[in-house]
Tab-separated table of C-alpha atoms and ligand atoms in Angstrom:
chain	number	residue	atom	x	y	z
K	48	UNK	CA	49.417	-43.236	-326.950
K	49	UNK	CA	46.418	-42.779	-329.227
K	50	UNK	CA	44.371	-44.985	-326.886
K	51	UNK	CA	45.261	-42.782	-323.932
K	52	UNK	CA	44.354	-39.662	-325.866
K	53	UNK	CA	40.964	-41.130	-326.789
K	54	UNK	CA	40.402	-42.282	-323.213
K	55	UNK	CA	41.261	-38.792	-321.951
K	56	UNK	CA	38.792	-37.167	-324.348
K	57	UNK	CA	36.072	-39.679	-323.406
K	58	UNK	CA	36.752	-39.218	-319.688
K	59	UNK	CA	36.672	-35.456	-319.966
K	60	UNK	CA	33.409	-35.566	-321.895
K	61	UNK	CA	31.957	-37.915	-319.278
K	62	UNK	CA	33.132	-35.859	-316.337
K	63	UNK	CA	31.703	-32.716	-317.867
K	64	UNK	CA	28.278	-34.198	-317.193
K	65	UNK	CA	28.846	-36.684	-314.371
K	66	UNK	CA	32.051	-35.434	-312.728
K	67	UNK	CA	32.943	-38.905	-311.469
K	68	UNK	CA	35.254	-38.265	-308.541
K	69	UNK	CA	35.654	-34.691	-309.765
K	70	UNK	CA	38.982	-35.501	-311.429
K	71	UNK	CA	38.620	-32.738	-313.951
K	72	UNK	CA	36.791	-30.007	-312.078
K	73	UNK	CA	37.443	-26.386	-312.957
K	74	UNK	CA	40.444	-24.607	-311.462
K	75	UNK	CA	39.307	-22.850	-308.306
K	76	UNK	CA	40.296	-19.459	-307.082
K	77	UNK	CA	42.126	-19.508	-303.754
K	78	UNK	CA	39.714	-18.756	-300.942
K	79	UNK	CA	40.049	-18.069	-298.149
K	80	UNK	CA	43.694	-17.040	-298.128
K	81	UNK	CA	45.369	-16.194	-294.844
K	82	UNK	CA	47.970	-13.627	-295.745
K	83	UNK	CA	51.396	-13.188	-294.124
K	84	UNK	CA	50.101	-10.209	-292.107
K	85	UNK	CA	47.109	-12.324	-290.877
K	86	UNK	CA	44.612	-10.400	-292.934
K	87	UNK	CA	42.352	-12.793	-294.840
K	88	UNK	CA	41.310	-12.601	-298.492
K	89	UNK	CA	38.047	-14.110	-299.711
K	90	UNK	CA	37.511	-14.752	-303.405
K	91	UNK	CA	34.603	-15.919	-305.499
K	92	UNK	CA	34.501	-16.435	-309.245
K	93	UNK	CA	31.100	-15.171	-310.311
K	94	UNK	CA	31.407	-13.417	-313.709
K	95	UNK	CA	27.704	-12.668	-314.035
K	96	UNK	CA	27.031	-11.561	-310.481
K	97	UNK	CA	25.938	-8.011	-309.751
K	98	UNK	CA	26.578	-7.979	-306.015
K	99	UNK	CA	28.739	-10.273	-303.875
K	100	UNK	CA	28.973	-10.072	-300.097
K	101	UNK	CA	30.643	-12.092	-297.385
K	102	UNK	CA	29.214	-12.526	-293.925
K	103	UNK	CA	30.789	-14.329	-291.020
K	104	UNK	CA	31.825	-14.101	-287.420
K	105	UNK	CA	35.290	-12.793	-288.386
K	106	UNK	CA	33.565	-9.453	-289.088
K	107	UNK	CA	32.488	-7.078	-286.299
K	108	UNK	CA	29.055	-8.079	-285.050
K	109	UNK	CA	25.855	-6.125	-285.550
K	110	UNK	CA	22.791	-6.304	-283.302
K	111	UNK	CA	19.546	-7.747	-284.633
K	112	UNK	CA	16.179	-7.685	-282.882
K	113	UNK	CA	14.088	-10.886	-282.855
K	114	UNK	CA	11.033	-12.025	-280.888
K	115	UNK	CA	13.499	-13.969	-278.673
K	116	UNK	CA	15.545	-10.889	-277.853
K	117	UNK	CA	18.553	-9.040	-279.220
K	118	UNK	CA	21.137	-11.197	-280.965
K	119	UNK	CA	24.631	-10.602	-282.206
K	120	UNK	CA	24.657	-11.183	-285.930
K	121	UNK	CA	27.802	-11.318	-288.033
K	122	UNK	CA	28.663	-8.231	-290.038
K	123	UNK	CA	28.639	-8.022	-293.830
K	124	UNK	CA	31.398	-6.901	-296.226
K	125	UNK	CA	31.277	-6.226	-299.979
K	126	UNK	CA	33.529	-8.064	-302.417
K	127	UNK	CA	34.832	-6.058	-305.404
K	128	UNK	CA	34.906	-7.449	-308.917
K	129	UNK	CA	38.349	-7.781	-310.473
K	130	UNK	CA	39.832	-9.646	-313.436
K	131	UNK	CA	37.996	-12.645	-314.996
K	132	UNK	CA	34.906	-12.161	-312.853
K	133	UNK	CA	36.809	-12.896	-309.635
K	134	UNK	CA	35.356	-10.968	-306.714
K	135	UNK	CA	37.578	-10.240	-303.756
K	136	UNK	CA	37.556	-8.885	-300.215
K	137	UNK	CA	40.534	-8.543	-297.891
K	138	UNK	CA	39.930	-7.756	-294.232
K	139	UNK	CA	41.259	-4.276	-293.406
K	140	UNK	CA	43.000	-5.574	-290.269
K	141	UNK	CA	44.544	-8.879	-289.151
K	142	UNK	CA	42.006	-11.512	-288.125
K	143	UNK	CA	42.424	-12.725	-284.541
K	144	UNK	CA	42.998	-16.450	-283.926
K	145	UNK	CA	39.647	-18.289	-283.915
K	146	UNK	CA	37.639	-20.905	-285.767
K	147	UNK	CA	35.279	-18.856	-287.924
K	148	UNK	CA	32.304	-19.645	-290.130
K	149	UNK	CA	31.248	-17.587	-293.142
K	150	UNK	CA	29.071	-17.611	-296.239
K	151	UNK	CA	28.839	-15.567	-299.429
K	152	UNK	CA	25.744	-13.799	-300.626
K	153	UNK	CA	25.564	-13.574	-304.401
K	154	UNK	CA	22.724	-11.392	-305.683
K	155	UNK	CA	20.782	-12.290	-302.568
K	156	UNK	CA	21.542	-16.033	-302.683
K	157	UNK	CA	23.462	-17.367	-299.665
K	158	UNK	CA	26.087	-19.952	-300.603
K	159	UNK	CA	29.082	-21.630	-299.043
K	160	UNK	CA	32.480	-20.823	-300.532
K	161	UNK	CA	32.822	-23.211	-303.513
K	162	UNK	CA	36.616	-22.941	-303.313
K	163	UNK	CA	36.725	-24.093	-299.686
K	164	UNK	CA	36.046	-27.779	-299.045
K	165	UNK	CA	35.784	-27.277	-295.269
K	166	UNK	CA	32.132	-27.007	-294.402
K	167	UNK	CA	30.068	-27.139	-291.261
K	168	UNK	CA	26.411	-27.954	-290.707
K	169	UNK	CA	24.869	-26.162	-287.759
K	170	UNK	CA	21.243	-27.301	-287.458
K	171	UNK	CA	20.002	-26.625	-291.022
K	172	UNK	CA	22.633	-24.145	-292.165
K	173	UNK	CA	25.832	-24.869	-294.018
K	174	UNK	CA	28.803	-22.562	-293.574
K	175	UNK	CA	32.371	-22.516	-294.761
K	176	UNK	CA	35.055	-22.755	-292.099
K	177	UNK	CA	38.155	-20.680	-291.581
K	178	UNK	CA	40.683	-21.541	-288.893
K	179	UNK	CA	43.121	-18.781	-288.044
K	180	UNK	CA	45.508	-20.206	-285.500
K	181	UNK	CA	48.001	-18.508	-283.250
K	182	UNK	CA	46.962	-18.893	-279.629
K	183	UNK	CA	46.644	-21.710	-277.103
K	184	UNK	CA	42.921	-22.154	-277.606
K	185	UNK	CA	43.040	-22.347	-281.399
K	186	UNK	CA	45.992	-24.705	-281.072
K	187	UNK	CA	43.585	-27.033	-279.259
K	188	UNK	CA	41.242	-26.949	-282.278
K	189	UNK	CA	43.939	-28.445	-284.506
K	190	UNK	CA	44.878	-32.048	-285.106
K	191	UNK	CA	48.370	-31.880	-283.642
K	192	UNK	CA	51.087	-34.482	-283.595
K	193	UNK	CA	49.922	-36.003	-280.305
K	194	UNK	CA	48.369	-39.378	-279.385
K	195	UNK	CA	44.811	-39.505	-280.718
K	196	UNK	CA	41.641	-40.851	-279.212
K	197	UNK	CA	39.083	-42.883	-281.134
K	198	UNK	CA	35.613	-41.735	-282.123
K	199	UNK	CA	32.891	-44.362	-282.488
K	200	UNK	CA	29.249	-44.229	-283.419
K	201	UNK	CA	27.426	-46.794	-281.347
K	202	UNK	CA	23.729	-47.618	-281.024
K	203	UNK	CA	21.972	-48.326	-277.739
K	204	UNK	CA	18.454	-49.549	-277.223
K	205	UNK	CA	16.072	-47.227	-275.417
K	206	UNK	CA	13.581	-49.565	-273.780
K	207	UNK	CA	11.666	-46.502	-272.594
K	208	UNK	CA	11.115	-45.277	-276.159
K	209	UNK	CA	11.275	-48.663	-277.916
K	210	UNK	CA	13.892	-47.506	-280.430
K	211	UNK	CA	17.590	-47.885	-281.098
K	212	UNK	CA	19.441	-44.581	-280.791
K	213	UNK	CA	22.877	-43.409	-281.865
K	214	UNK	CA	25.653	-42.105	-279.630
K	215	UNK	CA	29.064	-40.667	-280.389
K	216	UNK	CA	31.732	-41.977	-278.042
K	217	UNK	CA	35.279	-40.639	-277.724
K	218	UNK	CA	37.720	-42.996	-276.056
K	219	UNK	CA	41.096	-41.467	-275.165
K	220	UNK	CA	44.392	-42.459	-276.783
K	221	UNK	CA	45.518	-45.836	-275.484
K	222	UNK	CA	42.049	-47.041	-274.502
K	223	UNK	CA	42.210	-50.039	-276.828
K	224	UNK	CA	45.295	-51.548	-275.194
K	225	UNK	CA	45.593	-50.061	-271.702
K	226	UNK	CA	43.182	-52.414	-269.928
K	227	UNK	CA	42.394	-49.474	-267.616
K	228	UNK	CA	39.020	-48.096	-266.572
K	229	UNK	CA	38.197	-44.470	-267.321
K	230	UNK	CA	35.913	-41.725	-266.003
K	231	UNK	CA	33.068	-40.637	-268.262
K	232	UNK	CA	31.964	-37.170	-269.340
K	233	UNK	CA	28.497	-36.923	-270.917
K	234	UNK	CA	28.625	-33.951	-273.307
K	235	UNK	CA	25.279	-32.668	-274.552
K	236	UNK	CA	24.351	-30.497	-277.555
K	237	UNK	CA	21.843	-27.644	-277.949
K	238	UNK	CA	18.477	-27.328	-279.644
K	239	UNK	CA	18.560	-28.464	-283.283
K	240	UNK	CA	21.842	-30.262	-282.672
K	241	UNK	CA	22.555	-33.953	-282.465
K	242	UNK	CA	25.293	-36.450	-281.627
K	243	UNK	CA	27.543	-34.895	-284.298
K	244	UNK	CA	27.431	-31.304	-283.066
K	245	UNK	CA	30.252	-31.367	-280.536
K	246	UNK	CA	32.545	-33.152	-283.002
K	247	UNK	CA	32.118	-30.593	-285.770
K	248	UNK	CA	31.575	-27.050	-284.505
K	249	UNK	CA	32.637	-28.094	-281.013
K	250	UNK	CA	36.046	-29.557	-282.014
K	251	UNK	CA	35.616	-31.890	-279.018
K	252	UNK	CA	37.966	-34.595	-280.332
K	253	UNK	CA	40.771	-32.142	-280.984
K	254	UNK	CA	40.262	-30.280	-277.714
K	255	UNK	CA	40.258	-33.524	-275.685
K	256	UNK	CA	43.240	-35.032	-277.523
K	257	UNK	CA	45.259	-31.863	-276.939
K	258	UNK	CA	44.239	-31.283	-273.309
K	259	UNK	CA	45.012	-34.901	-272.436
K	260	UNK	CA	48.337	-34.866	-274.332
K	261	UNK	CA	49.361	-31.696	-272.484
K	262	UNK	CA	48.527	-33.334	-269.144
K	263	UNK	CA	45.827	-30.719	-268.491
K	264	UNK	CA	42.840	-33.079	-268.577
K	265	UNK	CA	42.549	-36.612	-267.257
K	266	UNK	CA	42.142	-39.296	-269.910
K	267	UNK	CA	38.385	-39.756	-270.097
K	268	UNK	CA	35.616	-41.251	-272.179
K	269	UNK	CA	33.340	-38.589	-273.669
K	270	UNK	CA	29.811	-39.618	-274.604
K	271	UNK	CA	27.980	-37.285	-276.977
K	272	UNK	CA	24.309	-38.145	-276.890
K	273	UNK	CA	21.431	-37.208	-279.162
K	274	UNK	CA	19.188	-35.092	-276.925
K	275	UNK	CA	16.228	-35.147	-279.303
K	276	UNK	CA	14.518	-38.138	-277.779
K	277	UNK	CA	12.117	-38.647	-280.710
K	278	UNK	CA	15.098	-38.929	-283.049
K	279	UNK	CA	17.171	-42.065	-283.468
K	280	UNK	CA	20.213	-40.397	-284.981
K	281	UNK	CA	21.553	-37.262	-286.611
K	282	UNK	CA	19.778	-36.359	-289.867
K	283	UNK	CA	20.765	-38.778	-292.620
K	284	UNK	CA	22.284	-41.262	-290.159
K	285	UNK	CA	19.122	-43.011	-289.000
K	286	UNK	CA	16.284	-45.033	-290.486
K	287	UNK	CA	14.320	-41.786	-290.901
K	288	UNK	CA	16.566	-41.218	-293.918
K	289	UNK	CA	17.553	-37.875	-295.367
K	290	UNK	CA	14.906	-35.921	-293.557
K	291	UNK	CA	14.676	-32.135	-293.579
K	292	UNK	CA	16.592	-30.733	-290.628
K	293	UNK	CA	14.516	-28.754	-288.174
K	294	UNK	CA	14.618	-27.516	-284.605
K	295	UNK	CA	10.944	-28.326	-284.238
K	296	UNK	CA	11.203	-31.942	-283.199
K	297	UNK	CA	8.574	-33.706	-281.118
K	298	UNK	CA	9.308	-34.151	-277.407
K	299	UNK	CA	11.826	-31.328	-277.141
K	300	UNK	CA	12.571	-30.255	-273.572
K	301	UNK	CA	9.459	-31.946	-272.205
K	302	UNK	CA	11.196	-34.297	-269.798
K	303	UNK	CA	11.468	-37.623	-271.632
K	304	UNK	CA	15.164	-37.316	-272.497
K	305	UNK	CA	15.948	-36.555	-268.873
K	306	UNK	CA	13.696	-39.361	-267.597
K	307	UNK	CA	15.424	-42.056	-269.599
K	308	UNK	CA	19.007	-40.748	-269.408
K	309	UNK	CA	19.975	-43.541	-266.967
K	310	UNK	CA	19.484	-45.997	-269.873
K	311	UNK	CA	22.445	-44.364	-271.583
K	312	UNK	CA	24.621	-44.422	-268.470
K	313	UNK	CA	23.800	-48.092	-267.933
K	314	UNK	CA	24.618	-48.915	-271.553
K	315	UNK	CA	27.949	-47.070	-271.426
K	316	UNK	CA	28.961	-48.739	-268.152
K	317	UNK	CA	28.109	-52.131	-269.638
K	318	UNK	CA	29.853	-51.526	-272.955
K	319	UNK	CA	33.018	-49.590	-272.058
K	320	UNK	CA	35.677	-49.946	-269.364
K	321	UNK	CA	34.301	-47.155	-267.220
K	322	UNK	CA	34.822	-46.207	-263.618
K	323	UNK	CA	31.146	-46.694	-262.926
K	324	UNK	CA	30.714	-44.490	-259.858
K	325	UNK	CA	29.412	-40.991	-259.327
K	326	UNK	CA	32.905	-39.793	-258.421
K	327	UNK	CA	33.986	-40.489	-261.989
K	328	UNK	CA	30.978	-39.119	-263.864
K	329	UNK	CA	30.470	-35.670	-265.357
K	330	UNK	CA	27.624	-34.164	-267.353
K	331	UNK	CA	27.672	-30.880	-269.214
K	332	UNK	CA	26.194	-29.273	-272.254
K	333	UNK	CA	25.378	-26.159	-274.179
K	334	UNK	CA	22.038	-24.370	-274.061
K	335	UNK	CA	19.393	-27.131	-274.271
K	336	UNK	CA	22.216	-29.473	-273.219
K	337	UNK	CA	22.928	-27.255	-270.203
K	338	UNK	CA	19.269	-27.367	-269.330
K	339	UNK	CA	19.317	-31.169	-269.710
K	340	UNK	CA	22.457	-31.369	-267.544
K	341	UNK	CA	20.814	-29.272	-264.847
K	342	UNK	CA	17.637	-31.353	-264.772
K	343	UNK	CA	19.276	-34.787	-265.133
K	344	UNK	CA	21.871	-34.093	-262.446
K	345	UNK	CA	19.273	-32.958	-259.907
K	346	UNK	CA	16.790	-35.717	-260.834
K	347	UNK	CA	19.507	-38.327	-260.266
K	348	UNK	CA	21.620	-36.714	-257.541
K	349	UNK	CA	23.700	-39.847	-257.019
K	350	UNK	CA	24.826	-40.048	-260.638
K	351	UNK	CA	27.057	-37.035	-261.435
K	352	UNK	CA	29.874	-35.430	-259.496
K	353	UNK	CA	30.623	-32.705	-262.052
K	354	UNK	CA	27.977	-30.589	-263.742
K	355	UNK	CA	28.574	-28.020	-266.491
K	356	UNK	CA	25.944	-25.555	-267.670
K	357	UNK	CA	27.195	-23.770	-270.796
K	358	UNK	CA	24.790	-20.938	-271.772
K	359	UNK	CA	22.077	-23.116	-270.265
K	360	UNK	CA	18.467	-22.620	-271.362
K	361	UNK	CA	17.280	-22.197	-267.788
K	362	UNK	CA	13.479	-22.001	-267.336
K	363	UNK	CA	12.585	-23.057	-270.880
K	364	UNK	CA	10.435	-26.132	-270.272
K	365	UNK	CA	8.172	-26.878	-273.224
K	366	UNK	CA	6.026	-29.518	-271.510
K	367	UNK	CA	4.790	-30.740	-268.168
K	368	UNK	CA	6.873	-33.474	-266.582
K	369	UNK	CA	7.660	-34.873	-263.186
K	370	UNK	CA	11.264	-33.947	-264.019
K	371	UNK	CA	10.461	-30.235	-263.731
K	372	UNK	CA	8.414	-30.413	-260.557
K	373	UNK	CA	9.795	-29.343	-257.171
K	374	UNK	CA	12.865	-27.767	-258.742
K	375	UNK	CA	14.086	-26.086	-255.552
K	376	UNK	CA	13.554	-29.135	-253.353
K	377	UNK	CA	15.459	-31.326	-255.813
K	378	UNK	CA	18.245	-28.751	-255.942
K	379	UNK	CA	18.393	-28.893	-252.134
K	380	UNK	CA	18.798	-32.671	-252.327
K	381	UNK	CA	21.451	-32.363	-255.035
K	382	UNK	CA	23.425	-29.903	-252.911
K	383	UNK	CA	22.892	-31.730	-249.635
K	384	UNK	CA	26.025	-32.827	-247.796
K	385	UNK	CA	25.569	-36.368	-249.068
K	386	UNK	CA	25.146	-35.505	-252.741
K	387	UNK	CA	26.880	-32.169	-253.317
K	388	UNK	CA	28.772	-32.296	-256.632
K	389	UNK	CA	32.529	-31.685	-256.565
K	390	UNK	CA	31.967	-29.075	-259.281
K	391	UNK	CA	28.906	-27.161	-260.412
K	392	UNK	CA	29.981	-24.920	-263.284
K	393	UNK	CA	27.973	-22.144	-264.901
K	394	UNK	CA	29.295	-20.324	-267.971
K	395	UNK	CA	27.569	-17.706	-270.103
K	396	UNK	CA	28.386	-14.988	-272.630
K	397	UNK	CA	27.586	-11.451	-271.506
K	398	UNK	CA	25.348	-10.763	-274.520
K	399	UNK	CA	23.604	-14.159	-274.554
K	400	UNK	CA	19.796	-13.892	-274.715
K	401	UNK	CA	19.787	-16.357	-271.812
K	402	UNK	CA	22.055	-14.151	-269.675
K	403	UNK	CA	19.284	-12.842	-267.418
K	404	UNK	CA	17.905	-16.336	-266.721
K	405	UNK	CA	21.402	-17.508	-265.846
K	406	UNK	CA	21.913	-14.526	-263.530
K	407	UNK	CA	18.679	-15.426	-261.742
K	408	UNK	CA	19.747	-19.043	-261.373
K	409	UNK	CA	23.177	-17.940	-260.150
K	410	UNK	CA	21.500	-15.648	-257.577
K	411	UNK	CA	19.356	-18.561	-256.414
K	412	UNK	CA	22.418	-20.753	-255.828
K	413	UNK	CA	24.136	-17.873	-254.034
K	414	UNK	CA	21.105	-17.256	-251.813
K	415	UNK	CA	21.064	-20.924	-250.872
K	416	UNK	CA	24.795	-20.890	-250.246
K	417	UNK	CA	25.472	-23.604	-252.819
K	418	UNK	CA	28.989	-23.488	-254.255
K	419	UNK	CA	29.589	-23.177	-257.974
K	420	UNK	CA	32.202	-21.910	-260.382
K	421	UNK	CA	31.100	-19.062	-262.635
K	422	UNK	CA	32.701	-18.089	-265.917
K	423	UNK	CA	31.587	-15.152	-268.020
K	424	UNK	CA	32.869	-14.458	-271.509
K	425	UNK	CA	32.195	-11.857	-274.190
K	426	UNK	CA	29.628	-12.534	-276.861
K	427	UNK	CA	26.375	-14.366	-277.153
K	428	UNK	CA	24.883	-17.751	-277.880
K	429	UNK	CA	27.707	-18.953	-280.087
K	430	UNK	CA	30.002	-21.917	-280.644
K	431	UNK	CA	33.055	-19.778	-279.932
K	432	UNK	CA	31.918	-19.630	-276.319
K	433	UNK	CA	31.036	-23.316	-276.090
K	434	UNK	CA	34.507	-24.334	-277.298
K	435	UNK	CA	36.004	-22.009	-274.677
K	436	UNK	CA	33.839	-23.588	-271.971
K	437	UNK	CA	34.706	-27.149	-273.017
K	438	UNK	CA	38.402	-26.248	-273.022
K	439	UNK	CA	38.006	-24.716	-269.545
K	440	UNK	CA	35.671	-27.327	-268.022
K	441	UNK	CA	37.335	-30.605	-269.102
K	442	UNK	CA	40.604	-29.893	-267.188
K	443	UNK	CA	38.590	-29.473	-263.973
K	444	UNK	CA	37.141	-32.990	-264.106
K	445	UNK	CA	38.108	-36.078	-262.114
K	446	UNK	CA	40.955	-34.390	-260.254
W	279	FER	C1	13.849	-21.239	-275.615
W	279	FER	C2	15.091	-20.653	-275.659
W	279	FER	C3	16.223	-21.413	-275.928
W	279	FER	C4	13.740	-22.622	-275.836
W	279	FER	C5	14.877	-23.369	-276.109
W	279	FER	C6	16.120	-22.753	-276.160
W	279	FER	C7	12.217	-24.449	-275.998
W	279	FER	C8	17.298	-23.550	-276.474
W	279	FER	C9	18.335	-23.040	-277.158
W	279	FER	C10	19.494	-23.859	-277.545
W	279	FER	O1	19.583	-25.052	-277.206
W	279	FER	O2	20.388	-23.300	-278.226
W	279	FER	O3	12.738	-20.516	-275.350
W	279	FER	O4	12.470	-23.128	-275.777
């Protein structure tokens, strides 16, 4: 007994400084708390703070002006100090079902919620996550009691670049034992993102598992590439080590990623049981990934039968490349009788800073008489929209 008491004291003293496994961390306040009436309470214990705020996309948006245009920025709410230095804010109205991100601002310092272990990295920002469920879409963001696919990280060799590069590959439930071949959807991230982006903010695994389990989407392999061609892997996952995360990477949107995309397709067809024909291949992505999908699919018109442009960064080339030359002529070839994709899908939020460019591109396709599906949603250049588009696009593939 005495031994245990001594051990406990020693352990507690040790953990006070080293916190091995955090066995004896301080009691946390409960935050966020989804209340019975679907209002949400945020709490932060900060006894010496003077001002505590919460900001997140659960609050009504405010407009901010930047050199790139007008953006929707999340609103800000004040927390009030109560007992024991615990600050608190409860939303005045119920919070609609959605996957939200938020941070606190304590005397000007932005922090994630220390009481909430669920955290997201979007480019170089960390946010806390709040999932309020209650509709069909948010149900697709959850890990439900359905058959699950498998997520792998696999490295391919880019002979073009002379480096090994990392891919995320989702294989649908049953892949390991079915012996079957599957269609492949290449799902691309935006600027500053990487091969992890669609898994985290995008909820791609959950969305695909649920859509497939409900019979809404065909079982498919989903390949999430790293579209930063100078980068081998997501920050911290490659030989570059724990590098600072930045959007300013070399060779961004200058044509190289598009040029050597067939290396990835070849690797996937060699490594997985794919249906290795155009009929069974889709490519889609958000923003820079939409731009990549547009350019890759028209550069290689015999490769993809389904193309998805989600808030695509149309007209944003940052270098000179053969890939970007003769855009209209290549589009004509892509939409020729021989090559025309079964689905060309354009989706954009009505306050996205890329809205006008997308309207111009849409008008061009209309003028040429090229068929496409158009989806417009509320809001701007945000993950909420990209999850909606994935959930809407995947069921249209390989039918
Ligand atoms: C630009 C606007 C948008 C640009 C890139 C983007 C290189 C990409 C945005 C994204 O992927 O979210 O002018 O220039």
